[in-house]
CSV table of N, CA and C in Angstrom, one decimal:
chain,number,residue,atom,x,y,z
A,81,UNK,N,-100.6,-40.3,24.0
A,81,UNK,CA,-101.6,-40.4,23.0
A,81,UNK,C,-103.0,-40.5,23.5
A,82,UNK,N,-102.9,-41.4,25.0
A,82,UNK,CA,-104.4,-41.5,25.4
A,82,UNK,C,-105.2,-39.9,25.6
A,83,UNK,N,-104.1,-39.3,26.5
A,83,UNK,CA,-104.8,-38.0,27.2
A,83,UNK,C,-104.9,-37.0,25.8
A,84,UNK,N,-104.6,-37.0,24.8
A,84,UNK,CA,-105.3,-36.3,23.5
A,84,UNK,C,-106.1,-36.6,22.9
A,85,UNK,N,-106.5,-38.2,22.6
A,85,UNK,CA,-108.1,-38.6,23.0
A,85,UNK,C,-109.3,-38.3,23.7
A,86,UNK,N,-108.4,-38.5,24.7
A,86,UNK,CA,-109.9,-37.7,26.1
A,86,UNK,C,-110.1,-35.9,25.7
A,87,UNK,N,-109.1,-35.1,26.0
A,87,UNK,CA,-109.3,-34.4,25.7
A,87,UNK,C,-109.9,-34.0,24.6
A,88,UNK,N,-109.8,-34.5,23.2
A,88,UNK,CA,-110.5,-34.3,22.1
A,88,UNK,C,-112.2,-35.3,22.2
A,89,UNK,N,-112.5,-36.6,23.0
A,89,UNK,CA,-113.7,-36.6,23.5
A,89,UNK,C,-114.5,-35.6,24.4
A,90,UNK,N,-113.7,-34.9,25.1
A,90,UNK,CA,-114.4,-33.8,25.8
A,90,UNK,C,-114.9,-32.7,25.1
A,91,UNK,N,-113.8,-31.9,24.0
A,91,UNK,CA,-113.7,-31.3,23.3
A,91,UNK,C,-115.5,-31.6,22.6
A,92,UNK,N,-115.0,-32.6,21.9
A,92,UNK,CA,-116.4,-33.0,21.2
A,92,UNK,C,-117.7,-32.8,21.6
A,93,UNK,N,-118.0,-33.4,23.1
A,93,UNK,CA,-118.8,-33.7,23.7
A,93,UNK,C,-119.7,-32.4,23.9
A,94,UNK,N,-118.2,-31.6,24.8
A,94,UNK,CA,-119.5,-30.0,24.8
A,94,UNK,C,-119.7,-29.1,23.7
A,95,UNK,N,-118.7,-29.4,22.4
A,95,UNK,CA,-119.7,-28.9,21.0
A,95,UNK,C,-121.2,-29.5,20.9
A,96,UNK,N,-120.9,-30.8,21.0
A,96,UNK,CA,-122.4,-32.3,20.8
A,96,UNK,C,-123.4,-31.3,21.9
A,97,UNK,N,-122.6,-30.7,22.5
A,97,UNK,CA,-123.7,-30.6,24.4
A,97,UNK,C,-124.7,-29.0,23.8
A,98,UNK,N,-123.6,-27.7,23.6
A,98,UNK,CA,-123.8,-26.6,23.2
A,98,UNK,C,-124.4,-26.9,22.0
A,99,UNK,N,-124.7,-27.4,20.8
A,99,UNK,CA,-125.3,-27.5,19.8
A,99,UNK,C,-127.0,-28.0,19.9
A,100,UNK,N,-126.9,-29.1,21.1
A,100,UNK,CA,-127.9,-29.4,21.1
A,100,UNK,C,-128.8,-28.2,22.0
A,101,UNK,N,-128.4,-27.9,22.7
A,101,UNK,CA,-128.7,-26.7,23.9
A,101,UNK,C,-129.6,-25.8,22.7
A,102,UNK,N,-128.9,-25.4,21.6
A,102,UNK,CA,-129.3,-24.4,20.7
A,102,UNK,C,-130.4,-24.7,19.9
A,103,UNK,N,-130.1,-26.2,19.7
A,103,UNK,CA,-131.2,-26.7,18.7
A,103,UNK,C,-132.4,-26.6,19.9
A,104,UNK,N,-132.6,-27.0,21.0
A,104,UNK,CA,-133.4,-27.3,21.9
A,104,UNK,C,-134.3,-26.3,22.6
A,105,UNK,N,-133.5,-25.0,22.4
A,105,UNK,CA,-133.8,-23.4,23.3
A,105,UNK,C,-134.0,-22.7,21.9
A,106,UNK,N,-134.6,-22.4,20.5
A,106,UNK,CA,-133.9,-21.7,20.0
A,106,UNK,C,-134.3,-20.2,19.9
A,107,UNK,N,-133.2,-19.4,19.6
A,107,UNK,CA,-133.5,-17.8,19.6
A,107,UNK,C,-133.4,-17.1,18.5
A,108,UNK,N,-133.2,-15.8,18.5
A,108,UNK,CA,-133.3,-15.0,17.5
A,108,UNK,C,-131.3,-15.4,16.8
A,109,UNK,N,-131.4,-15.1,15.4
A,109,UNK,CA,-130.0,-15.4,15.1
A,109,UNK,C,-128.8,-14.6,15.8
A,110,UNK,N,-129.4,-13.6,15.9
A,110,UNK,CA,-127.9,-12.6,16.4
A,110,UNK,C,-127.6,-13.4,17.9
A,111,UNK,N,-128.9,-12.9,18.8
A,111,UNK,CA,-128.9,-13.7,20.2
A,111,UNK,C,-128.4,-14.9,20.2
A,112,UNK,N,-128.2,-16.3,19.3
A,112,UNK,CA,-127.4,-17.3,19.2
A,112,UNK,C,-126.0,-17.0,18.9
A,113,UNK,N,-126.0,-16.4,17.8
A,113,UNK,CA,-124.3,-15.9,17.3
A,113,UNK,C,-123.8,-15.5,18.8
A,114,UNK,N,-124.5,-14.6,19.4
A,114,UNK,CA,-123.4,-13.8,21.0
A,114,UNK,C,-123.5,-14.8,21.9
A,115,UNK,N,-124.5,-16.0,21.8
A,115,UNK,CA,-124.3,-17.0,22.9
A,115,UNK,C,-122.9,-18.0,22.4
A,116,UNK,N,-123.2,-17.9,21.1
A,116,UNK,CA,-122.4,-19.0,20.7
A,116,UNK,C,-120.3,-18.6,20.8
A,117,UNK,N,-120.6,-17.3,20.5
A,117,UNK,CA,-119.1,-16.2,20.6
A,117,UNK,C,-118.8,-16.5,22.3
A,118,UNK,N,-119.8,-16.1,23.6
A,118,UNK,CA,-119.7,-16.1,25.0
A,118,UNK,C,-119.2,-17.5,25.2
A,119,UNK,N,-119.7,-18.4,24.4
A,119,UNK,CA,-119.5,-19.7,25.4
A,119,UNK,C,-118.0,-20.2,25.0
A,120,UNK,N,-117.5,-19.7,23.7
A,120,UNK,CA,-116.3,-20.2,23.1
A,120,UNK,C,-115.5,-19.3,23.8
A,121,UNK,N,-115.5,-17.8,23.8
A,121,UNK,CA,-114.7,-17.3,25.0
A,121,UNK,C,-114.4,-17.6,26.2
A,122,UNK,N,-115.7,-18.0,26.5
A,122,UNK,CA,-115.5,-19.0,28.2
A,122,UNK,C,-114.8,-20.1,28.3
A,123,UNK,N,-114.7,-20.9,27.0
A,123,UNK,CA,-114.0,-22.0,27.1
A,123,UNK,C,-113.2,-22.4,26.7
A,124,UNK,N,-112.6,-21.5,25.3
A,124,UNK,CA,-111.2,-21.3,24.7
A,124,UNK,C,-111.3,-20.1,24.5
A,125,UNK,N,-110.2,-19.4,26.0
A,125,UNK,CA,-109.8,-18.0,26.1
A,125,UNK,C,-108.6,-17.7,24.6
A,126,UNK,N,-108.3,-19.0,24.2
A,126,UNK,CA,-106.8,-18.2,23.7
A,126,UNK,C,-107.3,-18.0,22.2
A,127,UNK,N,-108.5,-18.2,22.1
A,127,UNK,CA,-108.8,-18.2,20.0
A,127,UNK,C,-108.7,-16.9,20.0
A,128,UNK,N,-108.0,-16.4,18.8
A,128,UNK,CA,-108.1,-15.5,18.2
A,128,UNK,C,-109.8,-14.7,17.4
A,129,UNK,N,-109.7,-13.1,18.0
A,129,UNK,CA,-111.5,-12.7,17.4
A,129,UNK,C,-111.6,-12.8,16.1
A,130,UNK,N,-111.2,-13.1,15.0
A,130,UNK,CA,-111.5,-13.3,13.3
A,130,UNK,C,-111.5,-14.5,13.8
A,131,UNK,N,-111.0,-15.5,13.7
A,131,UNK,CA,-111.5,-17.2,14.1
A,131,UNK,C,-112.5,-17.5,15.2
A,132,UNK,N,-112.8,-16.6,16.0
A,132,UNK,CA,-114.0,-16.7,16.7
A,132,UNK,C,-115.2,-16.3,15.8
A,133,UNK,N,-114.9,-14.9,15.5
A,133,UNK,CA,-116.6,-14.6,14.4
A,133,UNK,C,-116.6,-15.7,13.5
A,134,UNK,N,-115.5,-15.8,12.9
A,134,UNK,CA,-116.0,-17.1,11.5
A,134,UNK,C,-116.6,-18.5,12.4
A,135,UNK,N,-116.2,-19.1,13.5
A,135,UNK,CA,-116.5,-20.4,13.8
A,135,UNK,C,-118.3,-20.1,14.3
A,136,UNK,N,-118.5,-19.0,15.2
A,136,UNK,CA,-120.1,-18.3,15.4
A,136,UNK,C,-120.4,-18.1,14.3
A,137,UNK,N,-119.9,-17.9,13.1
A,137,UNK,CA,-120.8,-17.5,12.0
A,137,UNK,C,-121.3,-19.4,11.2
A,138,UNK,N,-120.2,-19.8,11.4
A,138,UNK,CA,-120.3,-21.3,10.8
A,138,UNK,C,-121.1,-21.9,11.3
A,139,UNK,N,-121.5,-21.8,13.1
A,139,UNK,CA,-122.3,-22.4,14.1
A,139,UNK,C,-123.7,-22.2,13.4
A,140,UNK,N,-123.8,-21.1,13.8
A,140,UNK,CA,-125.1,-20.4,13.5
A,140,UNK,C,-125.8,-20.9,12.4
A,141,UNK,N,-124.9,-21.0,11.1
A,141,UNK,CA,-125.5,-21.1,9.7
A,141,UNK,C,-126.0,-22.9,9.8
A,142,UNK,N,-125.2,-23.7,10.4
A,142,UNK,CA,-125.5,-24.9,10.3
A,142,UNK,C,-126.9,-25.6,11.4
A,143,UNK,N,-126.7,-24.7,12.9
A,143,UNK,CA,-127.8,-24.7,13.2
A,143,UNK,C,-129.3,-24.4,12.8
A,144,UNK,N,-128.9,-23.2,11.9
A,144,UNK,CA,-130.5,-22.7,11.1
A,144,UNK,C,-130.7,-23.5,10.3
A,145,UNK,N,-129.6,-24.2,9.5
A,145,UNK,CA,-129.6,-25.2,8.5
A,145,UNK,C,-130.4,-26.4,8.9
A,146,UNK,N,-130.3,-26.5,9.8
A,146,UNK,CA,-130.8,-27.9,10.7
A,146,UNK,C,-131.7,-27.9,11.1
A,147,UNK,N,-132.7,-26.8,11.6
A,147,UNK,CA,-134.2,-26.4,12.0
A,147,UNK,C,-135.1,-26.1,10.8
A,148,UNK,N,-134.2,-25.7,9.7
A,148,UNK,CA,-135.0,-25.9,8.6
A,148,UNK,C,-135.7,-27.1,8.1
């Protein structure tokens, strides 16, 4: 049970890490959506592409949400 803690603190951590990166650098929307698709491919190869676009489309909307 420990090591699926850590793992889901890690988990967490480089969402918290990548989110802030975004809020910190920000770009044009599309340009975030393909960063935000690139870096979830890089780091969970096994998601399925319809649950990748929806989770980049979710990113995106709540980051713009947040600079507003």
């Amino acid at each position: 049970m420990k090591a699926l803690h850590v793992i889901l603190a890690v988990a967490g951590a480089a969402v918290a890490g990548a989110a802030a990166g975004i809020l910190l650098a920000p770009r044009k929307g599309e340009e975030t959506r393909e960063n935000i698709v690139d870096f979830v491919k890089s780091h969970y190869p096994g998601v399925k592409q319809n649950r990748l676009e929806a989770l980049a489309d979710q990113i995106a909307r709540e980051v713009k949400e947040a600079a507003e």
